[in-house]
């Protein structure tokens, strides 16, 4: 499994766009990049997954450069309820266990 | 939207007692998992289950742990003789199948061993 590096914590303000970057220098050809979100005392929740370029859904966008050695999760116009831990994961699709790191603790301020 | 459910939400037990944590995965999912999270620490993988057998387990999942899918809908985690260090949030997750990627997590059971 490719190792990932992401900031331990970030602060932002309501209404701002937040970008969380994850490094994964040893990503393999078959690996996908997946982001999960975890609110306090809740289970992790899948946000988005991508392989290359850009993926967008109703929650976030994921930007992946051509070399795929990093990726950026973009949360548009955050609110207080986006305060959570965000996990960047790299691995193959389906069936495999998830190895969670420490994630990025995002704190949204009013 | 279908969801994974877990019961109980909070379980308090004495050291040495057996506990069973219950999960109802999403009905058409084929892969099932248990994870745990000790307070303030990372989410840790315990075990994965597919086709009525364990497909992978971590070092944490020793002989004190077992899993079962007794009736095609429930998925249980049993801890035979609990220890203080078993106190944690236990999350069940399910996955539709190979080629899919998003595991759906339940709300968790907080286990407190006294």
Tab-separated table of C-alpha atoms in Angstrom:
chain	number	residue	atom	x	y	z
A	1	UNK	CA	0.000	0.000	0.000
A	2	UNK	CA	1.341	3.408	-0.961
A	3	UNK	CA	2.163	5.639	1.959
A	4	UNK	CA	0.369	8.973	2.153
A	5	UNK	CA	1.363	12.233	3.817
A	6	UNK	CA	-1.146	14.940	4.636
A	7	UNK	CA	-1.176	17.898	7.062
A	8	UNK	CA	-2.062	17.003	10.616
A	9	UNK	CA	-4.464	19.902	11.002
A	10	UNK	CA	-5.891	22.908	9.202
A	11	UNK	CA	-8.058	25.843	10.188
A	12	UNK	CA	-10.327	27.788	7.884
A	13	UNK	CA	-13.322	30.094	8.054
A	14	UNK	CA	-16.901	29.592	7.042
A	15	UNK	CA	-17.552	30.357	3.398
A	16	UNK	CA	-13.959	29.738	2.333
A	17	UNK	CA	-12.743	27.094	-0.076
A	18	UNK	CA	-10.509	24.559	1.640
A	19	UNK	CA	-7.849	22.558	-0.154
A	20	UNK	CA	-6.202	19.600	1.552
A	21	UNK	CA	-3.204	18.164	-0.259
A	22	UNK	CA	-2.015	14.602	0.100
A	23	UNK	CA	1.346	13.272	-1.079
A	24	UNK	CA	1.651	9.698	-2.330
A	25	UNK	CA	4.987	9.421	-4.105
A	26	UNK	CA	4.914	5.629	-4.375
A	27	UNK	CA	1.468	5.290	-5.897
A	28	UNK	CA	1.154	2.223	-8.142
A	29	UNK	CA	-0.393	2.076	-11.582
A	30	UNK	CA	-3.495	0.263	-10.326
A	31	UNK	CA	-4.028	2.472	-7.286
A	32	UNK	CA	-6.960	4.815	-6.832
A	33	UNK	CA	-7.048	7.820	-4.510
A	34	UNK	CA	-9.927	7.888	-2.060
A	35	UNK	CA	-10.954	10.386	0.584
A	36	UNK	CA	-13.044	9.677	3.664
A	37	UNK	CA	-14.480	12.078	6.233
A	38	UNK	CA	-15.048	11.332	9.908
A	39	UNK	CA	-17.095	13.472	12.259
A	40	UNK	CA	-16.513	13.102	16.010
A	41	UNK	CA	-17.957	9.877	17.415
A	42	UNK	CA	-19.135	8.720	13.992
A	43	UNK	CA	-17.921	6.193	11.466
A	44	UNK	CA	-15.868	7.305	8.462
A	45	UNK	CA	-17.834	8.324	5.389
A	46	UNK	CA	-16.689	8.024	1.790
A	47	UNK	CA	-16.392	11.404	0.067
A	48	UNK	CA	-14.770	10.936	-3.317
A	49	UNK	CA	-12.455	8.751	-5.363
A	50	UNK	CA	-10.388	9.375	-8.472
A	51	UNK	CA	-7.655	7.957	-10.649
A	52	UNK	CA	-6.435	10.968	-12.623
A	53	UNK	CA	-7.285	14.561	-13.594
A	54	UNK	CA	-10.377	15.864	-11.849
A	55	UNK	CA	-13.421	14.348	-10.219
A	56	UNK	CA	-16.320	16.358	-8.836
A	57	UNK	CA	-19.399	15.364	-6.907
A	58	UNK	CA	-21.934	17.196	-4.780
A	59	UNK	CA	-19.595	17.257	-1.788
A	60	UNK	CA	-16.091	17.916	-3.101
A	61	UNK	CA	-13.654	17.987	-5.972
A	62	UNK	CA	-10.505	15.919	-6.290
A	63	UNK	CA	-7.609	17.186	-8.350
A	64	UNK	CA	-4.914	14.744	-9.426
A	65	UNK	CA	-1.908	15.928	-11.474
A	66	UNK	CA	-0.532	13.894	-14.341
A	67	UNK	CA	2.230	12.256	-12.267
A	68	UNK	CA	-0.349	11.203	-9.640
A	69	UNK	CA	2.200	11.682	-6.854
A	70	UNK	CA	-0.159	13.983	-5.010
A	71	UNK	CA	-3.819	14.901	-4.912
A	72	UNK	CA	-5.886	17.770	-3.559
A	73	UNK	CA	-9.295	17.512	-1.978
A	74	UNK	CA	-11.221	20.737	-2.463
A	75	UNK	CA	-14.213	21.625	-0.307
A	76	UNK	CA	-16.115	24.629	-1.661
A	77	UNK	CA	-17.585	27.203	0.729
A	78	UNK	CA	-17.137	25.285	3.945
A	79	UNK	CA	-19.463	25.578	6.908
A	80	UNK	CA	-19.020	24.785	10.591
A	81	UNK	CA	-20.430	21.315	9.925
A	82	UNK	CA	-17.440	20.482	7.729
A	83	UNK	CA	-15.296	20.312	10.853
A	84	UNK	CA	-14.028	16.732	10.736
A	85	UNK	CA	-11.011	14.528	10.114
A	86	UNK	CA	-10.279	13.905	6.422
A	87	UNK	CA	-8.382	10.799	5.375
A	88	UNK	CA	-6.482	10.349	2.120
A	89	UNK	CA	-6.119	6.707	1.093
A	90	UNK	CA	-4.354	5.078	-1.824
A	91	UNK	CA	-5.017	1.531	-2.959
A	92	UNK	CA	-6.774	-0.769	-5.371
A	93	UNK	CA	-10.493	-0.945	-5.729
A	94	UNK	CA	-12.861	-3.160	-3.865
A	95	UNK	CA	-12.624	-5.834	-1.219
A	96	UNK	CA	-9.454	-4.703	0.492
A	97	UNK	CA	-9.193	-3.466	4.040
A	98	UNK	CA	-8.740	0.255	4.551
A	99	UNK	CA	-5.574	1.340	6.316
A	100	UNK	CA	-6.333	4.683	7.893
A	101	UNK	CA	-3.613	7.172	8.745
A	102	UNK	CA	-4.019	10.030	11.185
A	103	UNK	CA	-5.793	12.167	8.600
A	104	UNK	CA	-6.122	15.938	8.540
A	105	UNK	CA	-8.136	17.495	11.335
A	106	UNK	CA	-10.019	20.375	9.695
A	107	UNK	CA	-11.423	22.999	12.013
A	108	UNK	CA	-13.832	25.536	10.562
A	109	UNK	CA	-14.130	28.791	12.437
A	110	UNK	CA	-17.119	31.163	12.351
B	1	UNK	CA	-30.382	5.809	1.375
B	2	UNK	CA	-29.538	2.373	2.795
B	3	UNK	CA	-27.258	2.372	5.799
B	4	UNK	CA	-25.310	0.079	8.062
B	5	UNK	CA	-26.776	-0.186	11.550
B	6	UNK	CA	-25.067	-1.266	14.754
B	7	UNK	CA	-26.342	-2.251	18.182
B	8	UNK	CA	-25.927	-1.399	20.931
B	9	UNK	CA	-24.662	2.162	20.604
B	10	UNK	CA	-22.892	1.842	23.942
B	11	UNK	CA	-21.913	-1.282	25.847
B	12	UNK	CA	-20.386	-1.315	29.292
B	13	UNK	CA	-18.914	-4.589	30.506
B	14	UNK	CA	-16.597	-5.898	33.174
B	15	UNK	CA	-13.166	-7.244	32.395
B	16	UNK	CA	-13.279	-10.922	31.542
B	17	UNK	CA	-16.864	-10.855	30.306
B	18	UNK	CA	-17.942	-11.822	26.801
B	19	UNK	CA	-19.522	-9.232	24.551
B	20	UNK	CA	-21.228	-9.491	21.201
B	21	UNK	CA	-21.455	-6.449	18.980
B	22	UNK	CA	-24.076	-6.582	16.280
B	23	UNK	CA	-24.213	-5.090	12.826
B	24	UNK	CA	-26.715	-5.185	10.010
B	25	UNK	CA	-24.847	-4.448	6.782
B	26	UNK	CA	-26.536	-3.073	3.689
B	27	UNK	CA	-28.614	-5.913	2.292
B	28	UNK	CA	-27.003	-6.556	-1.094
B	29	UNK	CA	-23.430	-6.021	0.039
B	30	UNK	CA	-20.999	-8.904	-0.109
B	31	UNK	CA	-17.954	-7.785	1.910
B	32	UNK	CA	-18.060	-7.044	5.613
B	33	UNK	CA	-15.533	-5.533	7.975
B	34	UNK	CA	-14.891	-4.643	11.572
B	35	UNK	CA	-12.667	-1.742	12.563
B	36	UNK	CA	-11.991	-0.192	15.909
B	37	UNK	CA	-10.871	3.219	17.102
B	38	UNK	CA	-9.403	3.756	20.517
B	39	UNK	CA	-10.189	7.253	21.783
B	40	UNK	CA	-7.924	9.803	20.132
B	41	UNK	CA	-6.233	7.254	17.896
B	42	UNK	CA	-6.459	5.994	14.322
B	43	UNK	CA	-9.171	3.766	12.941
B	44	UNK	CA	-7.687	0.249	12.893
B	45	UNK	CA	-8.696	-2.686	10.709
B	46	UNK	CA	-9.680	-5.843	12.577
B	47	UNK	CA	-11.141	-8.317	10.103
B	48	UNK	CA	-12.746	-8.708	6.702
B	49	UNK	CA	-15.356	-11.319	5.835
B	50	UNK	CA	-16.504	-12.579	2.468
B	51	UNK	CA	-18.412	-15.633	1.287
B	52	UNK	CA	-19.005	-16.753	4.871
B	53	UNK	CA	-15.404	-16.831	5.880
B	54	UNK	CA	-12.682	-14.538	7.127
B	55	UNK	CA	-10.671	-13.197	4.203
B	56	UNK	CA	-8.148	-11.219	6.212
B	57	UNK	CA	-7.477	-10.354	9.833
B	58	UNK	CA	-5.073	-8.073	11.624
B	59	UNK	CA	-2.716	-8.822	14.495
B	60	UNK	CA	-5.277	-7.286	16.839
B	61	UNK	CA	-7.811	-9.977	15.887
B	62	UNK	CA	-6.453	-12.736	18.104
B	63	UNK	CA	-8.140	-15.846	19.496
B	64	UNK	CA	-10.313	-13.723	21.768
B	65	UNK	CA	-12.144	-12.332	18.744
B	66	UNK	CA	-14.536	-14.079	16.396
B	67	UNK	CA	-17.012	-13.031	13.738
B	68	UNK	CA	-20.155	-14.628	12.461
B	69	UNK	CA	-22.887	-14.033	9.941
B	70	UNK	CA	-25.501	-16.262	11.509
B	71	UNK	CA	-28.580	-15.543	9.453
B	72	UNK	CA	-27.691	-13.764	6.226
B	73	UNK	CA	-28.440	-10.331	7.595
B	74	UNK	CA	-26.566	-9.847	10.875
B	75	UNK	CA	-22.807	-9.673	11.187
B	76	UNK	CA	-21.454	-10.038	14.709
B	77	UNK	CA	-18.163	-9.490	16.474
B	78	UNK	CA	-17.608	-11.460	19.662
B	79	UNK	CA	-14.932	-10.730	22.204
B	80	UNK	CA	-14.650	-13.752	24.459
B	81	UNK	CA	-12.935	-12.317	27.496
B	82	UNK	CA	-12.707	-8.549	27.396
B	83	UNK	CA	-9.673	-6.629	28.567
B	84	UNK	CA	-9.403	-2.996	29.589
B	85	UNK	CA	-7.538	-2.254	26.376
B	86	UNK	CA	-10.513	-3.449	24.319
B	87	UNK	CA	-12.311	-0.231	25.233
B	88	UNK	CA	-12.871	1.541	21.929
B	89	UNK	CA	-15.410	2.459	19.257
B	90	UNK	CA	-16.094	-0.532	17.049
B	91	UNK	CA	-17.241	0.169	13.520
B	92	UNK	CA	-18.823	-2.279	11.149
B	93	UNK	CA	-18.570	-1.605	7.408
B	94	UNK	CA	-19.855	-3.222	4.254
B	95	UNK	CA	-18.938	-3.069	0.598
B	96	UNK	CA	-21.106	-3.884	-2.391
B	97	UNK	CA	-18.504	-5.976	-4.187
B	98	UNK	CA	-15.251	-6.108	-6.112
B	99	UNK	CA	-14.893	-3.209	-8.484
B	100	UNK	CA	-16.697	-1.008	-5.988
B	101	UNK	CA	-14.708	1.122	-3.635
B	102	UNK	CA	-16.749	2.895	-1.016
B	103	UNK	CA	-17.115	1.045	2.239
B	104	UNK	CA	-20.193	2.097	4.156
B	105	UNK	CA	-19.556	2.442	7.862
B	106	UNK	CA	-22.043	2.097	10.667
B	107	UNK	CA	-22.380	4.603	13.505
B	108	UNK	CA	-20.281	2.449	15.823
B	109	UNK	CA	-20.606	0.782	19.203
B	110	UNK	CA	-18.735	2.362	22.070
B	111	UNK	CA	-17.381	-0.463	24.216
B	112	UNK	CA	-16.270	0.418	27.723
B	113	UNK	CA	-14.517	-2.281	29.719
B	114	UNK	CA	-14.261	-1.618	33.455
